[in-house]
Short mmCIF file of C-alpha atoms in Angstrom, two decimals:
data_model
loop_
_atom_site.label_atom_id
_atom_site.label_comp_id
_atom_site.label_asym_id
_atom_site.label_seq_id
_atom_site.Cartn_x
_atom_site.Cartn_y
_atom_site.Cartn_z
CA UNK A 1 141.37 28.30 114.02
CA UNK A 2 144.87 26.95 113.05
CA UNK A 3 145.51 25.74 109.57
CA UNK A 4 147.34 22.69 108.57
CA UNK A 5 149.14 22.07 105.36
CA UNK A 6 149.80 18.79 103.47
CA UNK A 7 151.77 18.35 100.33
CA UNK A 8 150.51 16.04 97.53
CA UNK A 9 152.88 16.30 94.56
CA UNK A 10 152.74 19.60 93.34
CA UNK A 11 149.52 20.41 95.30
CA UNK A 12 148.82 21.81 98.71
CA UNK A 13 145.81 20.71 100.81
CA UNK A 14 145.10 23.23 103.58
CA UNK A 15 142.42 22.25 106.14
CA UNK A 16 140.95 23.94 109.27
CA UNK A 17 138.69 22.52 111.94
CA UNK A 18 135.57 24.18 110.75
CA UNK A 19 135.12 22.16 107.75
CA UNK A 20 136.80 24.55 105.31
CA UNK A 21 139.59 23.18 102.95
CA UNK A 22 141.86 24.89 100.35
CA UNK A 23 142.98 22.95 97.51
CA UNK A 24 145.86 24.66 95.99
CA UNK A 25 147.44 23.70 92.60
CA UNK A 26 149.52 25.45 89.64
CA UNK A 27 151.66 27.47 92.00
CA UNK A 28 153.85 29.97 90.05
CA UNK A 29 156.44 32.74 91.03
CA UNK A 30 156.86 35.48 88.35
CA UNK A 31 158.86 37.62 89.20
CA UNK A 32 157.93 38.77 92.66
CA UNK A 33 154.39 37.55 92.59
CA UNK A 34 153.13 34.17 93.67
CA UNK A 35 149.87 33.07 91.95
CA UNK A 36 148.03 29.82 92.04
CA UNK A 37 144.74 28.09 91.50
CA UNK A 38 142.52 27.62 94.76
CA UNK A 39 139.30 25.75 95.20
CA UNK A 40 137.81 26.50 98.65
CA UNK A 41 135.21 24.06 99.93
CA UNK A 42 133.22 23.90 103.09
CA UNK A 43 132.05 20.40 104.19
CA UNK A 44 132.78 19.15 100.80
CA UNK A 45 130.81 21.85 98.97
CA UNK A 46 132.56 24.27 96.56
CA UNK A 47 132.52 27.81 97.74
CA UNK A 48 134.73 29.48 95.01
CA UNK A 49 137.28 28.63 92.58
CA UNK A 50 139.89 31.56 91.91
CA UNK A 51 143.58 32.20 90.69
CA UNK A 52 144.44 34.94 93.08
CA UNK A 53 148.04 36.50 93.52
CA UNK A 54 148.53 35.62 97.26
CA UNK A 55 151.32 37.96 97.74
CA UNK A 56 148.82 40.88 96.85
CA UNK A 57 146.72 42.61 99.34
CA UNK A 58 144.17 43.25 96.46
CA UNK A 59 143.97 39.65 95.58
CA UNK A 60 143.50 38.58 99.07
CA UNK A 61 140.77 41.24 99.67
CA UNK A 62 138.91 40.34 96.49
CA UNK A 63 138.98 36.73 97.59
CA UNK A 64 137.64 37.67 101.17
CA UNK A 65 134.89 39.73 99.77
CA UNK A 66 133.82 37.05 97.47
CA UNK A 67 133.65 34.50 100.40
CA UNK A 68 131.80 36.78 102.69
CA UNK A 69 129.09 37.18 100.00
CA UNK A 70 128.58 33.35 99.75
CA UNK A 71 129.02 32.53 103.42
CA UNK A 72 128.51 35.55 105.55
CA UNK A 73 130.38 35.54 108.79
CA UNK A 74 127.26 36.46 110.86
CA UNK A 75 125.42 33.49 109.34
CA UNK A 76 128.33 30.70 109.36
CA UNK A 77 130.81 32.11 112.03
CA UNK A 78 133.71 31.76 109.69
CA UNK A 79 136.24 34.63 109.81
CA UNK A 80 137.22 34.80 106.29
CA UNK A 81 139.80 37.45 106.64
CA UNK A 82 141.82 35.24 109.23
CA UNK A 83 141.32 32.20 107.25
CA UNK A 84 142.67 33.72 103.84
CA UNK A 85 145.57 35.44 105.61
CA UNK A 86 146.73 32.01 107.13
CA UNK A 87 146.21 30.22 103.93
CA UNK A 88 148.17 32.66 101.81
CA UNK A 89 150.89 32.88 104.46
CA UNK A 90 151.34 28.89 104.54
CA UNK A 91 151.51 28.95 100.47
CA UNK A 92 154.05 31.61 100.46
CA UNK A 93 156.30 30.17 103.20
CA UNK A 94 155.97 26.51 102.03
CA UNK A 95 156.70 27.49 98.31
CA UNK A 96 159.63 29.52 98.88
CA UNK A 97 161.06 27.37 101.61
CA UNK A 98 162.11 24.71 98.89
CA UNK A 99 164.44 22.12 100.03
CA UNK A 100 165.63 22.34 103.43
CA UNK A 101 169.37 22.86 104.25
CA UNK A 102 171.42 20.16 105.61
CA UNK A 103 174.70 20.02 107.57
CA UNK A 104 177.30 18.19 105.37
CA UNK A 105 178.97 16.82 108.81
CA UNK A 106 175.85 14.99 109.43
CA UNK A 107 175.60 13.49 105.94
CA UNK A 108 177.00 10.02 105.41
CA UNK A 109 180.03 9.89 103.25
CA UNK A 110 179.21 6.49 101.66
CA UNK A 111 180.64 6.74 98.13
CA UNK A 112 179.01 3.55 96.92
CA UNK A 113 176.46 4.02 94.09
CA UNK A 114 172.81 2.86 94.29
CA UNK A 115 171.20 1.63 91.08
CA UNK A 116 167.91 1.44 89.76
CA UNK A 117 169.18 -0.73 87.22
CA UNK A 118 172.62 -2.09 88.13
CA UNK A 119 175.63 -0.35 86.15
CA UNK A 120 172.97 1.31 83.70
CA UNK A 121 170.60 3.72 85.55
CA UNK A 122 171.86 5.42 88.80
CA UNK A 123 169.08 5.96 91.35
CA UNK A 124 167.43 9.45 91.57
CA UNK A 125 169.72 10.56 88.57
CA UNK A 126 169.22 11.50 85.02
CA UNK A 127 170.73 9.18 82.47
CA UNK A 128 171.11 10.06 78.75
CA UNK A 129 170.80 7.56 76.05
CA UNK A 130 171.56 9.02 72.56
CA UNK A 131 171.64 7.15 69.26
CA UNK A 132 170.61 7.60 65.56
CA UNK A 133 167.04 7.31 64.46
CA UNK A 134 165.83 3.63 64.00
CA UNK A 135 168.75 2.25 66.12
CA UNK A 136 166.39 0.73 68.59
CA UNK A 137 167.10 3.10 71.43
CA UNK A 138 163.38 3.44 72.23
CA UNK A 139 163.16 -0.18 72.17
CA UNK A 140 165.90 -0.29 74.92
CA UNK A 141 164.11 2.19 76.85
CA UNK A 142 160.98 0.02 76.91
CA UNK A 143 162.86 -3.01 77.78
CA UNK A 144 164.44 -1.10 80.87
CA UNK A 145 160.89 0.26 81.78
CA UNK A 146 159.38 -3.39 81.84
CA UNK A 147 162.49 -4.87 83.88
CA UNK A 148 161.83 -2.09 86.43
CA UNK A 149 158.19 -2.54 86.29
CA UNK A 150 158.42 -6.30 86.57
CA UNK A 151 161.28 -6.48 88.95
CA UNK A 152 163.29 -8.43 86.56
CA UNK A 153 166.59 -10.11 87.76
CA UNK A 154 167.83 -11.92 84.51
CA UNK A 155 171.46 -13.33 84.47
CA UNK A 156 171.42 -14.07 80.88
CA UNK A 157 170.71 -10.42 79.98
CA UNK A 158 172.87 -9.20 82.70
CA UNK A 159 170.08 -7.31 84.35
CA UNK A 160 169.49 -6.61 87.94
CA UNK A 161 167.00 -4.04 89.02
CA UNK A 162 165.43 -2.26 92.00
CA UNK A 163 161.79 -2.89 91.21
CA UNK A 164 159.32 -0.05 91.02
CA UNK A 165 156.69 1.70 89.03
CA UNK A 166 157.54 3.26 85.64
CA UNK A 167 156.15 6.26 83.70
CA UNK A 168 156.66 6.80 80.24
CA UNK A 169 156.38 10.25 78.86
CA UNK A 170 156.09 10.17 75.07
CA UNK A 171 156.70 12.91 72.72
CA UNK A 172 157.17 10.88 69.59
CA UNK A 173 154.72 7.80 69.18
CA UNK A 174 151.33 6.74 70.75
CA UNK A 175 150.22 4.73 73.81
CA UNK A 176 149.24 1.98 71.11
CA UNK A 177 152.77 1.75 69.76
CA UNK A 178 154.40 1.87 73.29
CA UNK A 179 151.77 -0.97 74.67
CA UNK A 180 152.83 -3.08 71.53
CA UNK A 181 156.38 -3.01 72.35
CA UNK A 182 156.09 -3.47 76.04
CA UNK A 183 153.65 -6.40 75.61
CA UNK A 184 155.92 -7.81 72.98
CA UNK A 185 159.01 -7.63 75.36
CA UNK A 186 156.98 -9.25 78.15
CA UNK A 187 156.13 -12.19 75.94
CA UNK A 188 159.90 -12.57 74.75
CA UNK A 189 160.72 -12.84 78.41
CA UNK A 190 157.81 -15.21 79.19
CA UNK A 191 156.38 -12.68 81.62
CA UNK A 192 152.70 -13.47 82.50
CA UNK A 193 150.42 -10.98 83.63
CA UNK A 194 149.79 -7.29 83.13
CA UNK A 195 152.24 -4.30 82.95
CA UNK A 196 151.95 -1.57 85.51
CA UNK A 197 153.63 0.95 83.30
CA UNK A 198 152.02 4.34 83.16
CA UNK A 199 152.02 6.14 80.00
CA UNK A 200 151.40 9.72 79.03
CA UNK A 201 151.57 11.32 75.79
CA UNK A 202 153.09 14.62 75.84
CA UNK A 203 152.80 17.80 73.55
CA UNK A 204 154.24 20.55 75.66
CA UNK A 205 157.87 20.95 76.98
CA UNK A 206 158.56 19.24 80.24
CA UNK A 207 158.97 22.40 82.22
CA UNK A 208 155.56 23.59 81.30
CA UNK A 209 153.98 20.30 82.67
CA UNK A 210 156.10 19.63 85.76
CA UNK A 211 153.45 20.07 88.00
CA UNK A 212 151.14 17.63 86.27
CA UNK A 213 154.03 15.00 85.97
CA UNK A 214 154.94 15.69 89.56
CA UNK A 215 151.27 14.88 90.64
CA UNK A 216 151.23 11.75 88.39
CA UNK A 217 154.46 10.35 90.10
CA UNK A 218 152.74 11.06 93.43
CA UNK A 219 149.55 9.59 92.54
CA UNK A 220 151.11 6.36 91.07
CA UNK A 221 154.30 6.03 93.36
CA UNK A 222 156.44 6.51 90.22
CA UNK A 223 160.22 5.26 90.63
CA UNK A 224 161.41 5.76 87.04
CA UNK A 225 160.49 8.05 84.21
CA UNK A 226 161.32 7.48 80.50
CA UNK A 227 161.37 10.61 78.48
CA UNK A 228 161.36 10.04 74.78
CA UNK A 229 162.75 12.18 73.26
CA UNK A 230 164.88 15.11 74.82
CA UNK A 231 164.38 17.21 71.53
CA UNK A 232 160.59 17.35 71.78
CA UNK A 233 160.71 17.67 75.59
CA UNK A 234 162.73 20.84 75.26
CA UNK A 235 160.09 22.32 72.96
CA UNK A 236 162.18 21.70 69.95
CA UNK A 237 164.92 23.99 71.11
CA UNK A 238 167.41 21.31 72.09
CA UNK A 239 170.37 23.50 70.79
CA UNK A 240 169.50 26.40 73.37
CA UNK A 241 171.32 26.12 76.61
CA UNK A 242 168.24 27.76 78.39
CA UNK A 243 165.70 25.23 77.07
CA UNK A 244 167.85 22.21 77.85
CA UNK A 245 168.77 23.43 81.46
CA UNK A 246 164.99 23.96 82.07
CA UNK A 247 164.24 20.39 81.01
CA UNK A 248 166.67 18.96 83.55
CA UNK A 249 165.74 21.36 86.19
CA UNK A 250 162.16 19.90 85.54
CA UNK A 251 163.79 16.41 86.18
CA UNK A 252 165.43 17.72 89.43
CA UNK A 253 162.06 18.97 90.49
CA UNK A 254 160.24 15.75 90.09
CA UNK A 255 163.20 13.78 91.74
CA UNK A 256 162.89 10.48 90.29
CA UNK A 257 165.36 8.21 88.34
CA UNK A 258 165.04 9.32 84.72
CA UNK A 259 166.09 7.71 81.27
CA UNK A 260 166.16 10.65 78.67
CA UNK A 261 166.35 9.34 74.90
CA UNK A 262 167.80 11.79 72.38
CA UNK A 263 169.27 11.91 68.99
CA UNK A 264 173.00 12.13 67.63
CA UNK A 265 174.42 14.93 65.44
CA UNK A 266 176.41 14.23 62.33
CA UNK A 267 179.76 13.90 64.62
CA UNK A 268 178.06 11.08 66.24
CA UNK A 269 177.69 12.96 69.64
CA UNK A 270 174.59 13.78 71.49
CA UNK A 271 172.61 16.31 69.31
CA UNK A 272 172.05 19.83 70.93
CA UNK A 273 173.39 21.87 73.67
CA UNK A 274 176.41 20.71 75.67
CA UNK A 275 174.52 21.19 78.72
CA UNK A 276 172.51 17.83 77.82
CA UNK A 277 175.52 15.83 78.62
CA UNK A 278 176.69 18.04 81.47
CA UNK A 279 173.32 17.69 83.13
CA UNK A 280 173.03 14.05 82.80
CA UNK A 281 174.80 11.91 85.61
CA UNK A 282 175.46 9.18 83.31
CA UNK A 283 175.31 9.16 79.55
CA UNK A 284 175.54 6.13 76.98
CA UNK A 285 175.45 6.18 73.20
CA UNK A 286 173.99 3.47 71.11
CA UNK A 287 174.63 1.94 67.77
CA UNK A 288 172.18 -0.25 65.98
CA UNK A 289 172.27 -2.28 62.93
CA UNK A 290 169.84 -4.26 61.07
CA UNK A 291 170.28 -7.86 59.89
CA UNK A 292 168.87 -9.59 56.80
CA UNK A 293 166.30 -11.39 59.10
CA UNK A 294 164.91 -8.06 60.37
CA UNK A 295 166.56 -8.62 63.52
CA UNK A 296 168.49 -5.71 65.13
CA UNK A 297 171.95 -5.73 66.80
CA UNK A 298 172.47 -2.64 69.27
CA UNK A 299 175.98 -1.62 70.93
CA UNK A 300 175.75 0.49 73.79
CA UNK A 301 179.07 2.55 74.84
CA UNK A 302 179.58 4.39 78.09
CA UNK A 303 180.39 8.06 77.44
CA UNK A 304 180.03 9.55 80.84
CA UNK A 305 179.51 9.04 84.73
CA UNK A 306 179.79 10.72 88.04
CA UNK A 307 181.42 9.05 90.71
CA UNK A 308 181.65 5.38 89.11
CA UNK A 309 183.97 3.91 86.97
CA UNK A 310 183.59 3.69 83.33
CA UNK A 311 181.34 0.66 82.38
CA UNK A 312 182.15 -1.90 79.69
CA UNK A 313 180.31 -1.77 76.25
CA UNK A 314 177.03 -3.79 76.27
CA UNK A 315 175.81 -5.48 73.18
CA UNK A 316 172.19 -6.56 72.48
CA UNK A 317 170.35 -8.61 69.76
CA UNK A 318 166.59 -8.09 69.35
CA UNK A 319 164.57 -10.79 67.33
CA UNK A 320 160.91 -9.92 66.25
CA UNK A 321 158.78 -12.98 66.30
CA UNK A 322 155.62 -11.82 64.37
CA UNK A 323 153.90 -15.18 64.94
CA UNK A 324 154.15 -14.93 68.75
CA UNK A 325 154.21 -11.14 68.57
CA UNK A 326 157.26 -11.24 70.64
CA UNK A 327 160.28 -9.21 71.08
CA UNK A 328 163.24 -11.20 72.18
CA UNK A 329 166.29 -9.59 73.70
CA UNK A 330 169.48 -11.52 74.09
CA UNK A 331 173.16 -10.09 75.06
CA UNK A 332 175.52 -10.13 72.22
CA UNK A 333 179.27 -9.57 72.20
CA UNK A 334 180.14 -6.21 70.77
CA UNK A 335 182.84 -7.86 68.64
CA UNK A 336 179.98 -9.71 66.90
CA UNK A 337 178.10 -6.16 65.94
CA UNK A 338 178.76 -3.77 63.34
CA UNK A 339 180.10 -1.63 66.32
CA UNK A 340 183.21 -3.56 66.80
CA UNK A 341 185.42 -0.94 65.33
CA UNK A 342 184.38 1.36 68.34
CA UNK A 343 186.13 -1.05 70.69
CA UNK A 344 189.25 0.31 72.13
CA UNK A 345 192.48 -1.47 70.74
CA UNK A 346 193.17 -3.53 73.71
CA UNK A 347 189.60 -4.92 73.74
CA UNK A 348 189.74 -5.65 70.16
CA UNK A 349 193.00 -7.47 70.57
CA UNK A 350 191.62 -9.67 73.26
CA UNK A 351 188.44 -10.38 71.26
CA UNK A 352 190.41 -11.26 68.12
CA UNK A 353 192.51 -13.61 70.31
CA UNK A 354 189.57 -15.33 71.93
CA UNK A 355 187.98 -15.87 68.21
CA UNK A 356 191.21 -17.42 66.76
CA UNK A 357 191.94 -20.81 68.11
CA UNK A 358 195.40 -20.74 66.41
CA UNK A 359 198.31 -18.50 67.57
CA UNK A 360 198.26 -15.27 65.98
CA UNK A 361 201.55 -13.26 65.19
CA UNK A 362 202.12 -9.83 66.37
CA UNK A 363 202.03 -8.55 62.85
CA UNK A 364 199.01 -10.30 61.87
CA UNK A 365 197.30 -9.32 65.07
CA UNK A 366 198.23 -5.67 64.31
CA UNK A 367 196.95 -6.07 60.80
CA UNK A 368 193.62 -7.58 61.94
CA UNK A 369 193.17 -4.60 64.41
CA UNK A 370 193.70 -2.12 61.76
CA UNK A 371 191.22 -3.64 59.53
CA UNK A 372 188.62 -3.17 62.16
CA UNK A 373 189.62 0.37 62.52
CA UNK A 374 189.63 1.15 59.03
CA UNK A 375 193.36 2.38 59.17
#
């Protein structure tokens, strides 16, 4: 009577050839004990549902006695003691095994970066996008989710993606609001058909729901996770190092490409613990400004990356067509937005020279750059 274990997301399925199955979930170790929820079935019929401490002899004995009462060994020929011992050993060994070690000598030293969205979201890594409230950062997150979901390659927008399934984890708005944005963006891009984006409203810190999110990712074959926003996803403890580290540890456990939306502080930097910026493998800041026609300009500036060159600033223009219920994104030169002053001096000089058809003296050019920089 050998047991076989299969992992499905955060869950384990243990089977025996006598028709018994153990459905194991919510596995937790604290501090030296491993506890989990177990549903034992026989030929598809529930025997018992329990939450034993599988590292405890008393926990195992209690479960064995319960099974013996419901399906006596002498009537069913099932040795419950062997079954439970095998089950608990498999749960303990599999859970504590974690990631298998690898020999670095056998690991390819390819230094090329792989992307979910080229030059924006590195594959299988967390990317941080932080901006002030109302700047359009959540709308950008919806755009990126749509592009991955629909496999968009748009030269006008400068977007090339690796297609996949997207999961939107929302601590701030509602399914109706995100659906409205997603469908409006699809209309603006003239995309027909349905969205495949999976939405989940969240109220608990991500670390508290990591098992459920892992199961969702496994169930729906998720490739990209959008977390909006970091402050609430840490339980409102964004300034605490422990809460921030737990959030990024949860993302690591889930193991997908992620876009984490966050807010800025008074200094214009990412709000909260320095570990948020340190834990992200790429970070962008966004600066949004509204126009008189209710359209929005957004400027994105690359703040951090690992193993990749610094990316050029990216400008976006968002036009809302209320009649067609469309949200239309176009690329815009940073120089044509209110964030032009954030450009480097050489970049400003190049933009000024491009805009002026006539020759500009050195003194005039210096004066114009100074005006943008407010100096």
